[in-house]
Each structure stands twice: as structure tokens, then as C-alpha cells.
Short mmCIF file of C-alpha atoms in Angstrom, two decimals:
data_model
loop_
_atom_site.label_atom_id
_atom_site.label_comp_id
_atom_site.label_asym_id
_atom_site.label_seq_id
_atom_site.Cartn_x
_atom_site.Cartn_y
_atom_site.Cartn_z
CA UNK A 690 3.47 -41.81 -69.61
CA UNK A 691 -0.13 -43.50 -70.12
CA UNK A 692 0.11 -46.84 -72.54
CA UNK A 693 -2.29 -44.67 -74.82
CA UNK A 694 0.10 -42.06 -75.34
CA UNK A 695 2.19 -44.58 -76.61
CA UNK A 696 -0.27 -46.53 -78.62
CA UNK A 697 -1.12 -42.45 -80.35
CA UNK A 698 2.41 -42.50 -81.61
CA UNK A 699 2.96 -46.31 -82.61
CA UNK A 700 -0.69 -45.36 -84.48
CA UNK A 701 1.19 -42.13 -86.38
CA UNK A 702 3.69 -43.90 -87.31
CA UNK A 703 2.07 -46.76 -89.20
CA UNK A 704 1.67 -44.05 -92.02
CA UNK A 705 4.90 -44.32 -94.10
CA UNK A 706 4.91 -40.39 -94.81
CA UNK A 707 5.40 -39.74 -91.01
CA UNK A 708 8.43 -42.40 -91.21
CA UNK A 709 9.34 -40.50 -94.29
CA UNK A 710 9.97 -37.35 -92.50
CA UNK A 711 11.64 -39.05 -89.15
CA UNK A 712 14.06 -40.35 -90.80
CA UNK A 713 14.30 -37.06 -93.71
CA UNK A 714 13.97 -34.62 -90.92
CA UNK A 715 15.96 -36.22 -87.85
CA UNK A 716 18.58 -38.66 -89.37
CA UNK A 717 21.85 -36.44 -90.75
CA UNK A 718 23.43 -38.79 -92.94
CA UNK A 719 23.97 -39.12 -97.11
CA UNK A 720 22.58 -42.54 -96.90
CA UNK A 721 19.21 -41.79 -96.28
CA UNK A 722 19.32 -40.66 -99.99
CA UNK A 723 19.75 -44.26 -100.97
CA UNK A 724 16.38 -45.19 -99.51
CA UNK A 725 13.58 -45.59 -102.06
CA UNK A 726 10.57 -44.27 -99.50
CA UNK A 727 8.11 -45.87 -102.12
CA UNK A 728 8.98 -49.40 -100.73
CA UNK A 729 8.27 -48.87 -97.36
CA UNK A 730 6.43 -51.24 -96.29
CA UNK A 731 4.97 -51.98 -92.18
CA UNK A 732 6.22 -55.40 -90.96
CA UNK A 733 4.53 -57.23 -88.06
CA UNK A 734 6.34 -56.77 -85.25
CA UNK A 735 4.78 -58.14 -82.17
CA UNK A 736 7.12 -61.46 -82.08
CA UNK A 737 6.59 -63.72 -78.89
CA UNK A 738 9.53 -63.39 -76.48
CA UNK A 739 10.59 -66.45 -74.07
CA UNK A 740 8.24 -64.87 -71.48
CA UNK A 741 5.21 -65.10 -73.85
CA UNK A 742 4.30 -60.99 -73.86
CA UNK A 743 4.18 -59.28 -76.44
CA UNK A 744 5.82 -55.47 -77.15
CA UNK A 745 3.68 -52.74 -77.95
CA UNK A 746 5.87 -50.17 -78.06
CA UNK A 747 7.85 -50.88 -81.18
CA UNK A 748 7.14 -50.16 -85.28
CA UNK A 749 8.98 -51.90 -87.89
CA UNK A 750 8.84 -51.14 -91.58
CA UNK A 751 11.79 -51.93 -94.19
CA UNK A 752 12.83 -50.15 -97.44
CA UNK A 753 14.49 -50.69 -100.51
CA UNK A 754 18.14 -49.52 -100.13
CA UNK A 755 20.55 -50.21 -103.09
CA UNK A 756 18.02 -53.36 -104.44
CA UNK A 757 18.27 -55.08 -100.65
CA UNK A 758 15.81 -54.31 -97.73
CA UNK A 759 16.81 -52.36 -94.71
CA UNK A 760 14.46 -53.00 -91.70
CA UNK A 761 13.58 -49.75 -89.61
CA UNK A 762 13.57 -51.02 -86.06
CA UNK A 763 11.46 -47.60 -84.34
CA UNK A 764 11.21 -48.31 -80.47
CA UNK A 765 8.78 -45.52 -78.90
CA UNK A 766 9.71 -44.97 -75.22
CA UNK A 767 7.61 -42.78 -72.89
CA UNK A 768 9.24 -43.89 -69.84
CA UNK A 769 9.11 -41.37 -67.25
CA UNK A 770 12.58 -42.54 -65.86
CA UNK A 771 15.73 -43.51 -68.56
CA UNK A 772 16.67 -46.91 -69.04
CA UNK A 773 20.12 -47.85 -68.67
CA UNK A 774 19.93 -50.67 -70.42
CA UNK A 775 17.81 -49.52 -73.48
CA UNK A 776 21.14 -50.86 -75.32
CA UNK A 777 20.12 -54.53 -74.25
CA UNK A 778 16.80 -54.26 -74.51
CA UNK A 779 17.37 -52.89 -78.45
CA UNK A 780 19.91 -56.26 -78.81
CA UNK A 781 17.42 -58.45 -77.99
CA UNK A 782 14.40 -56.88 -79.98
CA UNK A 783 16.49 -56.78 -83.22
CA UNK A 784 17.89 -60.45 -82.18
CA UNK A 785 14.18 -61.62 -82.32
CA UNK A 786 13.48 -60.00 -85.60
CA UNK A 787 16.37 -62.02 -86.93
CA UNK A 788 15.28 -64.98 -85.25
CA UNK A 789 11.27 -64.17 -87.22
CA UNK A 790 13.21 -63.26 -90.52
CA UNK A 791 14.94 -67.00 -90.31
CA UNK A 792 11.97 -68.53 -88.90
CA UNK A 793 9.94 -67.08 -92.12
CA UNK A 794 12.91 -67.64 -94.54
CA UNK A 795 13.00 -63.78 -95.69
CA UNK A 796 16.74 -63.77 -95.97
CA UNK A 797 18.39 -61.95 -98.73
CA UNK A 798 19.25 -63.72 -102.32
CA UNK A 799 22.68 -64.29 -101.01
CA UNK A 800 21.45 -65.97 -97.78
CA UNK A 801 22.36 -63.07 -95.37
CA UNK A 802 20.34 -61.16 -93.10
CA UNK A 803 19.20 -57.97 -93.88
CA UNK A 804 20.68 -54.95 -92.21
CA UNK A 805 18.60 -53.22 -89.79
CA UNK A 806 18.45 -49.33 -88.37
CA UNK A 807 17.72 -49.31 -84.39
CA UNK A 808 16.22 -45.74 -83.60
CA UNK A 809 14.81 -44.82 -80.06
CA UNK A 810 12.27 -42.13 -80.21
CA UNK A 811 12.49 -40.77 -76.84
CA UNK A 812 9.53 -38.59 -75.18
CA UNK A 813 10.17 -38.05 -71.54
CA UNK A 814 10.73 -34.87 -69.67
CA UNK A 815 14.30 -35.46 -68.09
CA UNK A 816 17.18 -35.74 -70.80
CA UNK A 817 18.13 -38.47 -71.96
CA UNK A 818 21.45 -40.00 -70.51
CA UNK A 819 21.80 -43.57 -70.86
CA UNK A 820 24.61 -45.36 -72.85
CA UNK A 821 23.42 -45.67 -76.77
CA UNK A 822 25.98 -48.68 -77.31
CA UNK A 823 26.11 -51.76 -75.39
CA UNK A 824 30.11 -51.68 -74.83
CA UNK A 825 29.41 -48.92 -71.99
CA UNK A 826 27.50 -51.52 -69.84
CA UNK A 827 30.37 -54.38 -70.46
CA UNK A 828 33.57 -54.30 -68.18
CA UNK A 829 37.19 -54.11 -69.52
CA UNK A 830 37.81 -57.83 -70.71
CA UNK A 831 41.02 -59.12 -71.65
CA UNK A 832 42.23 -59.06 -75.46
CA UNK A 833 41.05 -62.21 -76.02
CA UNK A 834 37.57 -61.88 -75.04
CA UNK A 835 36.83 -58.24 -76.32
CA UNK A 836 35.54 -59.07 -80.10
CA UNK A 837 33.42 -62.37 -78.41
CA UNK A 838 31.20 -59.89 -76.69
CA UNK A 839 28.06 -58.42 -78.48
CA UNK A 840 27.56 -55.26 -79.91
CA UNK A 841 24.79 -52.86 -80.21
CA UNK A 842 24.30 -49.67 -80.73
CA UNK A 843 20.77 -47.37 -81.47
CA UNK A 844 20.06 -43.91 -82.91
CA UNK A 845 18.64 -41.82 -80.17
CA UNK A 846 15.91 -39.38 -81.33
CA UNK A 847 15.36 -37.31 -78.33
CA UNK A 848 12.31 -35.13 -78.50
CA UNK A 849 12.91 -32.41 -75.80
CA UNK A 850 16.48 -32.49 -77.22
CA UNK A 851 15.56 -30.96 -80.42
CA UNK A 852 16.27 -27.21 -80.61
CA UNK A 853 14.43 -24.06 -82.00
CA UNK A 854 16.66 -23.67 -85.38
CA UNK A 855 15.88 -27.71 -85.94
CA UNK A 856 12.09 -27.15 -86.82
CA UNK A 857 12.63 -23.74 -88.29
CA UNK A 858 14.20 -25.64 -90.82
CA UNK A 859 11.76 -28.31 -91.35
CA UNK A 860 8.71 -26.23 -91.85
CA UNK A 861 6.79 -28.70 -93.53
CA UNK A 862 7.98 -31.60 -91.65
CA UNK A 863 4.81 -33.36 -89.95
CA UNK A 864 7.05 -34.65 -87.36
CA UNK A 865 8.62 -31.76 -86.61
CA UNK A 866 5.42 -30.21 -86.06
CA UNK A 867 4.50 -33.48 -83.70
CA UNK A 868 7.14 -32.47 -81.87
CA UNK A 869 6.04 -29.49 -81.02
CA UNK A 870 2.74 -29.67 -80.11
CA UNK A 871 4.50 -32.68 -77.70
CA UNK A 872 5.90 -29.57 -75.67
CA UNK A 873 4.15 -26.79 -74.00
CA UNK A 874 2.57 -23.86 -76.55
CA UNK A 875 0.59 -21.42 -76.04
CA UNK A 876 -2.77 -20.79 -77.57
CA UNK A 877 -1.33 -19.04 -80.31
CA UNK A 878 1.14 -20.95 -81.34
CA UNK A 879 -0.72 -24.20 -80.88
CA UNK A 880 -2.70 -22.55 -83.81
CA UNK A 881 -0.16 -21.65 -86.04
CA UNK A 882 1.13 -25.47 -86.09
CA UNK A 883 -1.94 -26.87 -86.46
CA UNK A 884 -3.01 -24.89 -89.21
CA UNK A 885 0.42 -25.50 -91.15
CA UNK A 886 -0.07 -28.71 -90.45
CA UNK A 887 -3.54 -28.93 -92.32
CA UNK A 888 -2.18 -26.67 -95.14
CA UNK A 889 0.86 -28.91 -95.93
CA UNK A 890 -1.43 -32.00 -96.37
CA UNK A 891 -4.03 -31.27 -98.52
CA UNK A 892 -2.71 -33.27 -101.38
CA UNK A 893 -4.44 -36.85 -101.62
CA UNK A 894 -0.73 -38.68 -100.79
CA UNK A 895 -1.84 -37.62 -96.96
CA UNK A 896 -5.14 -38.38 -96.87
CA UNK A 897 -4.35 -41.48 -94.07
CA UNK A 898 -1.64 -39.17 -92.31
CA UNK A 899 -4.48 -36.30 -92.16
CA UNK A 900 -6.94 -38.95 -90.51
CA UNK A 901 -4.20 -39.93 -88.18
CA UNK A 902 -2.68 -36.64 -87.13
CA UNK A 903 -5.98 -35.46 -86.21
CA UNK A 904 -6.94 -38.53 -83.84
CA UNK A 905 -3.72 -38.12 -82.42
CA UNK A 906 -3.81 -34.25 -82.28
CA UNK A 907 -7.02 -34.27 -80.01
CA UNK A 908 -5.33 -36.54 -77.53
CA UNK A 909 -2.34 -34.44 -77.60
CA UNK A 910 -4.52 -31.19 -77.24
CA UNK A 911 -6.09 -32.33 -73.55
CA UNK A 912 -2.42 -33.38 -72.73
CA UNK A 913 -1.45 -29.60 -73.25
CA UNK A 914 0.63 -29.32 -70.40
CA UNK A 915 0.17 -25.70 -70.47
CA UNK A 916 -3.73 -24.95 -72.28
CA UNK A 917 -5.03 -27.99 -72.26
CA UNK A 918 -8.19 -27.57 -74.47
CA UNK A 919 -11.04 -30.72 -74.79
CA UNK A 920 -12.24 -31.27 -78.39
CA UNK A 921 -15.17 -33.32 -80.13
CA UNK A 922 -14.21 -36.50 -81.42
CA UNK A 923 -13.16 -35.91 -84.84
CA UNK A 924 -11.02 -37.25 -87.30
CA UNK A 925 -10.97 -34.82 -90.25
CA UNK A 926 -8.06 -32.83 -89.61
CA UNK A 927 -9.75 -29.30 -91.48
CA UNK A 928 -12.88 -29.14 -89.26
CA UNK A 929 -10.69 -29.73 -86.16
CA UNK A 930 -8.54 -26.69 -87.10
CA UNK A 931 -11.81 -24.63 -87.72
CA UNK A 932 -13.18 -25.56 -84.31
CA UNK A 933 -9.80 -25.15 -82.66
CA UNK A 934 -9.89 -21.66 -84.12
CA UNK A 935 -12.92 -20.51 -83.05
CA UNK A 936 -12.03 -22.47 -79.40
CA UNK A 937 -9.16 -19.83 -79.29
CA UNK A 938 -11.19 -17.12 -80.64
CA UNK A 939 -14.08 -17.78 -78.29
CA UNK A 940 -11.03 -17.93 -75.28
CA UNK A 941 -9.31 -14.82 -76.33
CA UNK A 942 -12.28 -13.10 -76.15
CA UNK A 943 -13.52 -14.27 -73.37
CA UNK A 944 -9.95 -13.41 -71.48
CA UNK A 945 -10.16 -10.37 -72.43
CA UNK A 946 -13.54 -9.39 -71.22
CA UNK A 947 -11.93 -11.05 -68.08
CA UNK A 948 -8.90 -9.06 -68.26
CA UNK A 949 -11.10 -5.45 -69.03
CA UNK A 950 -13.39 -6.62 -65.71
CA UNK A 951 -10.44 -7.19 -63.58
CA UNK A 952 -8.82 -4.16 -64.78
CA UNK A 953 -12.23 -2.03 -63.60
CA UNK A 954 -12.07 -4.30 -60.54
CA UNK A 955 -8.15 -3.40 -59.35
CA UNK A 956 -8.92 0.32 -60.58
CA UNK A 957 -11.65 0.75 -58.09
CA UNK A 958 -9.67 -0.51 -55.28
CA UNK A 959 -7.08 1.42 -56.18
CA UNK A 960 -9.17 4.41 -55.68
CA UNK A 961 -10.59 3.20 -52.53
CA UNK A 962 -6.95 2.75 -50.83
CA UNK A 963 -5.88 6.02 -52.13
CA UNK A 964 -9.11 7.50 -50.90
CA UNK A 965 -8.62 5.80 -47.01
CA UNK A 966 -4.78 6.77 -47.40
CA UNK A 967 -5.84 10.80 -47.89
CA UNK A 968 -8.34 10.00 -45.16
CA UNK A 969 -6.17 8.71 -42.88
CA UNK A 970 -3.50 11.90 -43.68
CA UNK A 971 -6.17 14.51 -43.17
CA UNK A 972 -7.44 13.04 -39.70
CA UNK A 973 -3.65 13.33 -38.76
CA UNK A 974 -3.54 16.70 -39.88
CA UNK A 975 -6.32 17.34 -37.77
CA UNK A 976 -5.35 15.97 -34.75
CA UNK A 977 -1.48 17.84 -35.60
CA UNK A 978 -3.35 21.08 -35.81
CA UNK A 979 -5.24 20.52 -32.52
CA UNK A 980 -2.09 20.38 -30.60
CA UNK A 981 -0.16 23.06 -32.63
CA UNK A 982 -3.67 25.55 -31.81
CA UNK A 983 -3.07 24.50 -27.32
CA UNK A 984 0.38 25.52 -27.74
CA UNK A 985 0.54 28.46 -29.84
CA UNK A 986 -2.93 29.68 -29.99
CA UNK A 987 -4.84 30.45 -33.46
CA UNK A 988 -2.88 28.81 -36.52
CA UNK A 989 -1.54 31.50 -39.46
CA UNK A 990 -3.13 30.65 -42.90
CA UNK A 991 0.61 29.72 -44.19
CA UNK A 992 0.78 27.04 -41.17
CA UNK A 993 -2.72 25.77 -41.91
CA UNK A 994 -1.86 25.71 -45.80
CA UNK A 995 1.01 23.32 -45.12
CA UNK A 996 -0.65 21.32 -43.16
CA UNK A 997 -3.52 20.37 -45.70
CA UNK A 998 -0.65 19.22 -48.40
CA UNK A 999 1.92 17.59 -45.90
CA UNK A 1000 2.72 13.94 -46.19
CA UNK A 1001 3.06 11.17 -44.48
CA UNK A 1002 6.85 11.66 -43.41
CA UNK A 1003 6.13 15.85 -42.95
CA UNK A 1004 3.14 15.18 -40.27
CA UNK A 1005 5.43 12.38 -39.16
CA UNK A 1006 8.47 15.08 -38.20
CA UNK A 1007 5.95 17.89 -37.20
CA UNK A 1008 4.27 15.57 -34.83
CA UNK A 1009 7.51 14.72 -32.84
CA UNK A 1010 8.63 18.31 -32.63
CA UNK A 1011 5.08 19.92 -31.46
CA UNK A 1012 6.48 19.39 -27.88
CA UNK A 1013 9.53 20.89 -27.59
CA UNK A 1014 9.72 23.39 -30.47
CA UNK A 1015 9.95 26.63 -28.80
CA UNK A 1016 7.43 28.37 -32.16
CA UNK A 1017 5.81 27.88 -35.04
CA UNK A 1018 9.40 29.05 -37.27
CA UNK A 1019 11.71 25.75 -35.23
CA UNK A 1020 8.55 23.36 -36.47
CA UNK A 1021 7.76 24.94 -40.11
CA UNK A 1022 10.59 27.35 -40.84
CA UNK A 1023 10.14 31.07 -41.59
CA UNK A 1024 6.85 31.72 -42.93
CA UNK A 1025 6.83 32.92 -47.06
CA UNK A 1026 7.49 36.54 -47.96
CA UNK A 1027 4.38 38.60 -48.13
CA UNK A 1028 3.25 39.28 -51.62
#
């Protein structure tokens, strides 16, 4: 995926309410309820590695958790392909956190460092499939060496993964809806999120996440893999719903005006083949009752009756017979009983 699309989502989730609701909405465990989501607070995160670059594809924030911090370690990946090793690659991220926390003295009261949550929010197309601990890419060691090795292990937050009944029941969840707008929609429904989306954050807690949402959401919108649909820049997420609404309104009508002048188009031509297909019958009729007239002189009205309602297949059998039937009865049958 384009760096941008992953600089959109490392900008949503610098608002604490959208880290509020990943973990609320896509973390299933009792613990969560020991988080006090008023501490969150965004830590600097772009530490120098031993090859000098820095990562741009990571968000940290910690929380109050039972009066110690927890660090929130959020990696964004937008890889097109998996990575294997994202178990490594998490060890030595939260490794140079540590090594920043130590460096900065922001150890706990009792010395220790402070525990840290790993997630991978995952946004590719193919499912993902690599190992989420680091044990699966180690070989079978002896006894002796087993607890030397490292261990690591993420929570995997995979978007495409998420299922129908999973944002049903997170109807006000502002990732949630995030993740849907990430996938294919139609017009319609596009709509419908948006607009609960701008309805569930009118209070003045969201006024950031309202700014952000909307910068993001116009990305996202031309990135509709489906309807991809090019907005103004704006960054007040009310007057981008009203001019995404009358976008759609402006489209629907104008497909089906589109629709209504195909639909004239497809009738006339309908007309026209039907009108060469009785063409084509009669002229075989014709040339049927030319050939019928040489061999058995002057038609009856019941034969020439027939003839102007026979089908395809009739004129078809008639034709082939014309030379060998010995009357008008072996070709047609017996003529109708007189009235």
C-alpha cells in the first residue's frame, strides 16, 4: 500500500478516542477494564535504530493500569505481502522502547520496566498467516537452551478478518466504522457509515477525531475500491457528509436517467430484431408458397392461413417435404372441418 495510506492511519490514531475504541472494540479481555482511558497519553516513538532510519509505521501511547503505566505498542502494516517475521521485527521495536525508557530513566517506582501491549493492525488483502509468537520461527533446542531463547508474542488485529456480526455490535465504534469504509461499499452504504459516523461525534470530546476522520475519510473515499468518488479538500466532517450526499444523490439520479435511456435504447432494438425475425419468416413463407403453388396448383385458404402463422421449425419441416409429399394432406394434414 502507498506510505500515505499508512501515514492516514498513524494520523487517526494519534487521537486517543480512536485508541479508545481499538482496544474497547477489538481486544476481548476483562483487563481492558482496568485501563483508565483518561491517561492516555501519545509517546514519541520514532527511536533511532543501529541503521540510523527511523519507523513510521508505528504509534505508541501508555495508560494508567492499576496506578503503573502500560505502553500501547500499535504497529500499522499495509504490506501487500505478510511478513513472516513480524514476530522479530515486534521484539526488536519493543526492545528499543525499553532501551529509550532506560535511556530517559522512565522506569517504574520500583525500578522495573513497564509492561507493554504489542498489537499489529493489519490492512492487506490476503489473510493474514504468519506466526504471532516468535517460538514458531526458533528450532527445537535442547532442554537446556529452551528458556535462554527470547520470547515475543503480538495481538493481531486483522482488518479483512473482522466479520459482519463484529461491527453490528459496535455501532458506534469509530473504528469499526474505519473498518468498513477500508473494504469495498457501495454508494449506499458508504452513506449510511458516514453519516453515523458524523452523528455519533457531535459532542465536543470528538472535536479532533471529527477533524481527523474527515481528512482521512476523503483519502479513503478515492481509494474506494469499488465507487471511488473525488471530494473537495475538507476537514469538517458535517459538510463532507452533506456534499457526499448530494454526490450520491446527484449519481443516483444521474444512473438512473442512464438506466431509463438504455432501457429505451435495448427496447428499440428489441423491436427491430423481432421486426427482421417476422421479416425474414414471411419471405420464407413466400418463397414455401411459391413452390407449394408449381406443384399443386392454386393454394386453399386453410393452406395459405397456416402458412402466414407458421414458425420457424413448421416452414423448416414443410420446406423439406414440398418435394416428395405426394399432396397438400402428407405436408399439412387434413384440412379443418367446414363450418
Amino acid at each position: 500500500m502507498p506510505a500515505h495510506h499508512d501515514t492516514g492511519y498513524k494520523l487517526l490514531f494519534s487521537d486517543p478516542l480512536m485508541v479508545r475504541d481499538l482496544l474497547l472494540g477489538f481486544v476481548d479481555d476483562p483487563w481492558l477494564a482496568r485501563l483508565d482511558f483518561s491517561t492516555l497519553e501519545l509517546v514519541n516513538s520514532h527511536y533511532v535504530s543501529e541503521d540510523l532510519r527511523n519507523r513510521a509505521d508505528d504509534v505508541v501511547w501508555r495508560v494508567r493500569a492499576d496506578e503503573r503505566w502500560v505502553y500501547l505498542y500499535l504497529l500499522i502494516e499495509f504490506q501487500s505481502s505478510v511478513d513472516r517475521f513480524m514476530a522479530l521485527r515486534m521484539l526488536v521495536y519493543v526492545g528499543l522502547l525499553y532501551q529509550d525508557l532506560v535511556r530517559r530513566k522512565q522506569l517504574g517506582p520500583d525500578g522495573l520496566l513497564p509492561p507493554v501491549l504489542p498489537i499489529v493492525l493489519y490492512n492487506g488483502e490476503r489473510r493474514w498467516k504468519a506466526p504471532v509468537e516468535l517460538e514458531a520461527l526458533l528450532p527445537k533446542v535442547p532442554v537446556f537452551l529452551a528458556p535462554l531463547q527470547p520470547k515475543m508474542r503480538y495481538l493481531l488485529i486483522d482488518e479483512g478478518a473482522q466479520s459482519a456480526e463484529t461491527f453490528a455490535r459496535l455501532p458506534r465504534n469509530l473504528v469499526a466504522a474505519i473498518f468498513q469504509l477500508e473494504q469495498p461499499q457501495t454508494l449506499e452504504a458508504v452513506q449510511t457509515i458516514v453519516t453515523e459516523v458524523e452523528s455519533a461525534t457531535r459532542s465536543p470530546e470528538y472535536a479532533t477525531a471529527r477533524r481527523l476522520i474527515a481528512i482521512w475519510l476523503r483519502a479513503a473515499l478515492r481509494r474506494n475500491r469499488k465507487s471511488p468518488i473525488l471530494l473537495p479538500e475538507l476537514d469538517d466532517l458535517q459538510e463532507l457528509n452533506s456534499m457526499l450526499s448530494q454526490r450520491i444523490e446527484k449519481w443516483a439520479k444521474e444512473f438512473q436517467a442512464e438506466g431509463e435511456r438504455k432501457g429505451r435504447l435495448e427496447g428499440r432494438l428489441e423491436g427491430r430484431q423481432e421486426g427482421r425475425q417476422q421479416g425474414r419468416l414471411e419471405g420464407e413463407a413466400r418463397v414455401l408458397e411459391r413452390q407449394l403453388t408449381r406443384r399443386f396448383g392454386d393454394l386453399p385458404a386453410w393452406v395459405r392461413e397456416r402458412l402466414g402463422s407458421a414458425t420457424e421449425a413448421q416452414l423448416e419441416t414443410w420446406t423439406e417435404a414440398v418435394l416428395d409429399a405426394p399432396s397438400l394432406s402428407a405436408i399439412f394434414g387434413e384440412p379443418p372441418a367446414p363450418h
